[in-house]
Amino acid sequence: MSDQCVFCRIVRNEASRSAIYEDDEVLAILDFRPVSEGHTLVIPKKHYENIFEIPEEEAAYLFRIVKKIAGAVRLGVNADGISLVQNNGKAANQVVFHLHVHIIPRYEGQKSSRPREVVEANFLDKVADRIRESVLTEHTL
Ligand code: ZN
């Protein structure tokens, strides 16, 4: 855990978040600057800077949850496709240095260069509700 790390603060509930899923090891939240509606971040609760630091077993568990959440996001926001993105290092466009996996809904005809704008927390909460419903109805976590 790091005091400086924004994701560690979110894990400790010291920063606002729209959570979709949480267990002892993993937290899934909506990105507050989404590439598209339903853009979700899945993060290990323990602070690992990148994919090279996390033990293999924990990485395996993380990606098991990523698979389940990706399905729930797809249903929750009616996406035509889902991109999974996981950046390691500045050269790979990693911005927050706490390992995370992006689940990005894609839509037919959507431009990929859309600027990322901050979205209101209560709007995010509504999207989170829809995705959580999909987690509960379609997936047994
Ligand atoms: Zn952290």
CSV table of C-alpha atoms and ligand atoms in Angstrom, one decimal:
chain,number,residue,atom,x,y,z
A,1,MET,CA,0.0,0.0,0.0
A,2,SER,CA,1.3,3.4,-0.9
A,3,ASP,CA,0.0,6.7,0.5
A,4,GLN,CA,0.7,8.4,-2.8
A,5,CYS,CA,-1.1,5.9,-5.0
A,6,VAL,CA,-4.6,6.9,-6.1
A,7,PHE,CA,-5.7,3.3,-6.6
A,8,CYS,CA,-4.5,2.4,-3.1
A,9,ARG,CA,-6.6,5.3,-1.8
A,10,ILE,CA,-9.6,4.1,-3.7
A,11,VAL,CA,-9.1,0.6,-2.3
A,12,ARG,CA,-9.0,2.0,1.2
A,13,ASN,CA,-12.2,4.0,0.3
A,14,GLU,CA,-10.4,7.3,0.8
A,15,ALA,CA,-11.3,8.5,-2.7
A,16,SER,CA,-14.6,8.4,-4.5
A,17,ARG,CA,-15.4,5.4,-6.7
A,18,SER,CA,-18.2,3.8,-8.5
A,19,ALA,CA,-17.6,0.1,-7.7
A,20,ILE,CA,-18.9,-2.7,-9.8
A,21,TYR,CA,-17.4,-5.6,-8.0
A,22,GLU,CA,-15.2,-6.2,-4.9
A,23,ASP,CA,-13.8,-9.2,-3.1
A,24,ASP,CA,-10.8,-9.7,-0.8
A,25,GLU,CA,-8.3,-9.4,-3.6
A,26,VAL,CA,-9.8,-7.5,-6.5
A,27,LEU,CA,-11.8,-4.3,-7.0
A,28,ALA,CA,-13.6,-3.2,-10.2
A,29,ILE,CA,-14.5,0.4,-10.6
A,30,LEU,CA,-15.7,2.7,-13.4
A,31,ASP,CA,-13.0,5.0,-14.9
A,32,PHE,CA,-14.0,8.6,-14.2
A,33,ARG,CA,-12.6,9.7,-17.6
A,34,PRO,CA,-14.1,6.9,-19.7
A,35,VAL,CA,-13.0,6.2,-23.3
A,36,SER,CA,-16.6,5.0,-23.6
A,37,GLU,CA,-19.6,4.5,-21.4
A,38,GLY,CA,-18.9,1.5,-19.1
A,39,HIS,CA,-15.1,1.8,-19.2
A,40,THR,CA,-14.1,-0.2,-16.2
A,41,LEU,CA,-10.8,-0.7,-14.4
A,42,VAL,CA,-10.0,-4.0,-12.6
A,43,ILE,CA,-7.3,-3.7,-10.0
A,44,PRO,CA,-5.6,-6.0,-7.5
A,45,LYS,CA,-6.1,-4.6,-3.9
A,46,LYS,CA,-2.4,-5.1,-3.2
A,47,HIS,CA,-0.1,-2.5,-4.6
A,48,TYR,CA,1.8,-4.0,-7.6
A,49,GLU,CA,3.3,-1.5,-10.0
A,50,ASN,CA,2.9,-3.6,-13.1
A,51,ILE,CA,2.4,-7.1,-14.5
A,52,PHE,CA,6.1,-7.9,-13.8
A,53,GLU,CA,5.6,-7.5,-10.0
A,54,ILE,CA,2.4,-9.4,-9.4
A,55,PRO,CA,2.8,-13.1,-8.5
A,56,GLU,CA,1.6,-15.5,-11.1
A,57,GLU,CA,-1.2,-16.9,-9.0
A,58,GLU,CA,-2.6,-13.4,-8.2
A,59,ALA,CA,-2.4,-12.4,-11.8
A,60,ALA,CA,-4.3,-15.6,-12.8
A,61,TYR,CA,-7.1,-14.7,-10.3
A,62,LEU,CA,-7.1,-11.0,-11.4
A,63,PHE,CA,-7.7,-12.1,-15.0
A,64,ARG,CA,-10.4,-14.6,-14.0
A,65,ILE,CA,-12.3,-11.7,-12.5
A,66,VAL,CA,-11.5,-9.6,-15.6
A,67,LYS,CA,-13.2,-12.2,-17.8
A,68,LYS,CA,-16.3,-12.2,-15.6
A,69,ILE,CA,-16.5,-8.4,-15.4
A,70,ALA,CA,-15.9,-8.0,-19.2
A,71,GLY,CA,-19.0,-10.1,-19.8
A,72,ALA,CA,-21.1,-8.1,-17.3
A,73,VAL,CA,-19.9,-4.8,-18.8
A,74,ARG,CA,-20.8,-6.0,-22.4
A,75,LEU,CA,-24.3,-6.8,-21.3
A,76,GLY,CA,-24.7,-3.8,-18.9
A,77,VAL,CA,-24.0,-1.2,-21.6
A,78,ASN,CA,-25.0,-3.3,-24.7
A,79,ALA,CA,-21.5,-3.0,-26.2
A,80,ASP,CA,-20.8,-4.5,-29.7
A,81,GLY,CA,-17.3,-5.4,-28.6
A,82,ILE,CA,-14.9,-5.1,-25.6
A,83,SER,CA,-11.2,-4.1,-25.6
A,84,LEU,CA,-9.0,-5.3,-22.8
A,85,VAL,CA,-6.0,-3.0,-22.3
A,86,GLN,CA,-3.2,-3.4,-19.8
A,87,ASN,CA,-0.2,-0.9,-20.0
A,88,ASN,CA,3.1,-1.5,-18.2
A,89,GLY,CA,5.6,1.4,-18.0
A,90,LYS,CA,5.6,5.0,-19.2
A,91,ALA,CA,6.7,3.9,-22.7
A,92,ALA,CA,3.5,1.8,-22.8
A,93,ASN,CA,1.3,4.8,-21.7
A,94,GLN,CA,0.9,3.6,-18.1
A,95,VAL,CA,-0.3,6.7,-16.2
A,96,VAL,CA,-1.2,5.2,-12.7
A,97,PHE,CA,1.6,3.0,-11.5
A,98,HIS,CA,-0.6,0.5,-9.7
A,99,LEU,CA,-1.4,-2.5,-12.0
A,100,HIS,CA,-4.8,-2.3,-13.6
A,101,VAL,CA,-6.7,-3.7,-16.5
A,102,HIS,CA,-9.0,-1.6,-18.7
A,103,ILE,CA,-12.2,-3.1,-19.9
A,104,ILE,CA,-13.3,-0.7,-22.7
A,105,PRO,CA,-16.7,-1.1,-24.4
A,106,ARG,CA,-16.6,-0.6,-28.2
A,107,TYR,CA,-19.5,0.2,-30.5
A,108,GLU,CA,-19.8,-0.2,-34.2
A,109,GLY,CA,-18.9,3.0,-36.0
A,110,GLN,CA,-17.4,4.6,-32.8
A,111,LYS,CA,-14.4,6.8,-33.4
A,112,SER,CA,-11.5,5.5,-31.2
A,113,SER,CA,-9.9,9.0,-30.9
A,114,ARG,CA,-12.8,10.5,-28.8
A,115,PRO,CA,-11.4,12.8,-26.2
A,116,ARG,CA,-11.6,11.5,-22.6
A,117,GLU,CA,-13.7,13.8,-20.5
A,118,VAL,CA,-14.4,13.6,-16.8
A,119,VAL,CA,-17.9,12.2,-16.1
A,120,GLU,CA,-20.1,13.2,-13.2
A,121,ALA,CA,-20.0,10.7,-10.2
A,122,ASN,CA,-23.8,10.3,-10.1
A,123,PHE,CA,-23.9,9.4,-13.8
A,124,LEU,CA,-21.1,6.9,-13.2
A,125,ASP,CA,-23.1,5.4,-10.3
A,126,LYS,CA,-26.1,4.8,-12.7
A,127,VAL,CA,-23.9,3.0,-15.2
A,128,ALA,CA,-22.3,1.0,-12.4
A,129,ASP,CA,-25.8,0.0,-11.2
A,130,ARG,CA,-26.6,-1.4,-14.7
A,131,ILE,CA,-23.4,-3.3,-14.9
A,132,ARG,CA,-23.8,-4.7,-11.4
A,133,GLU,CA,-27.2,-6.0,-12.4
A,134,SER,CA,-25.5,-7.9,-15.2
A,135,VAL,CA,-23.0,-9.3,-12.8
A,136,LEU,CA,-25.8,-10.6,-10.6
A,137,THR,CA,-28.1,-11.9,-13.2
A,138,GLU,CA,-25.7,-13.3,-15.8
A,139,HIS,CA,-22.6,-14.3,-13.9
A,140,THR,CA,-22.1,-16.1,-10.7
A,141,LEU,CA,-19.1,-14.5,-9.1
B,1,ZN,ZN,-1.4,1.4,-5.3
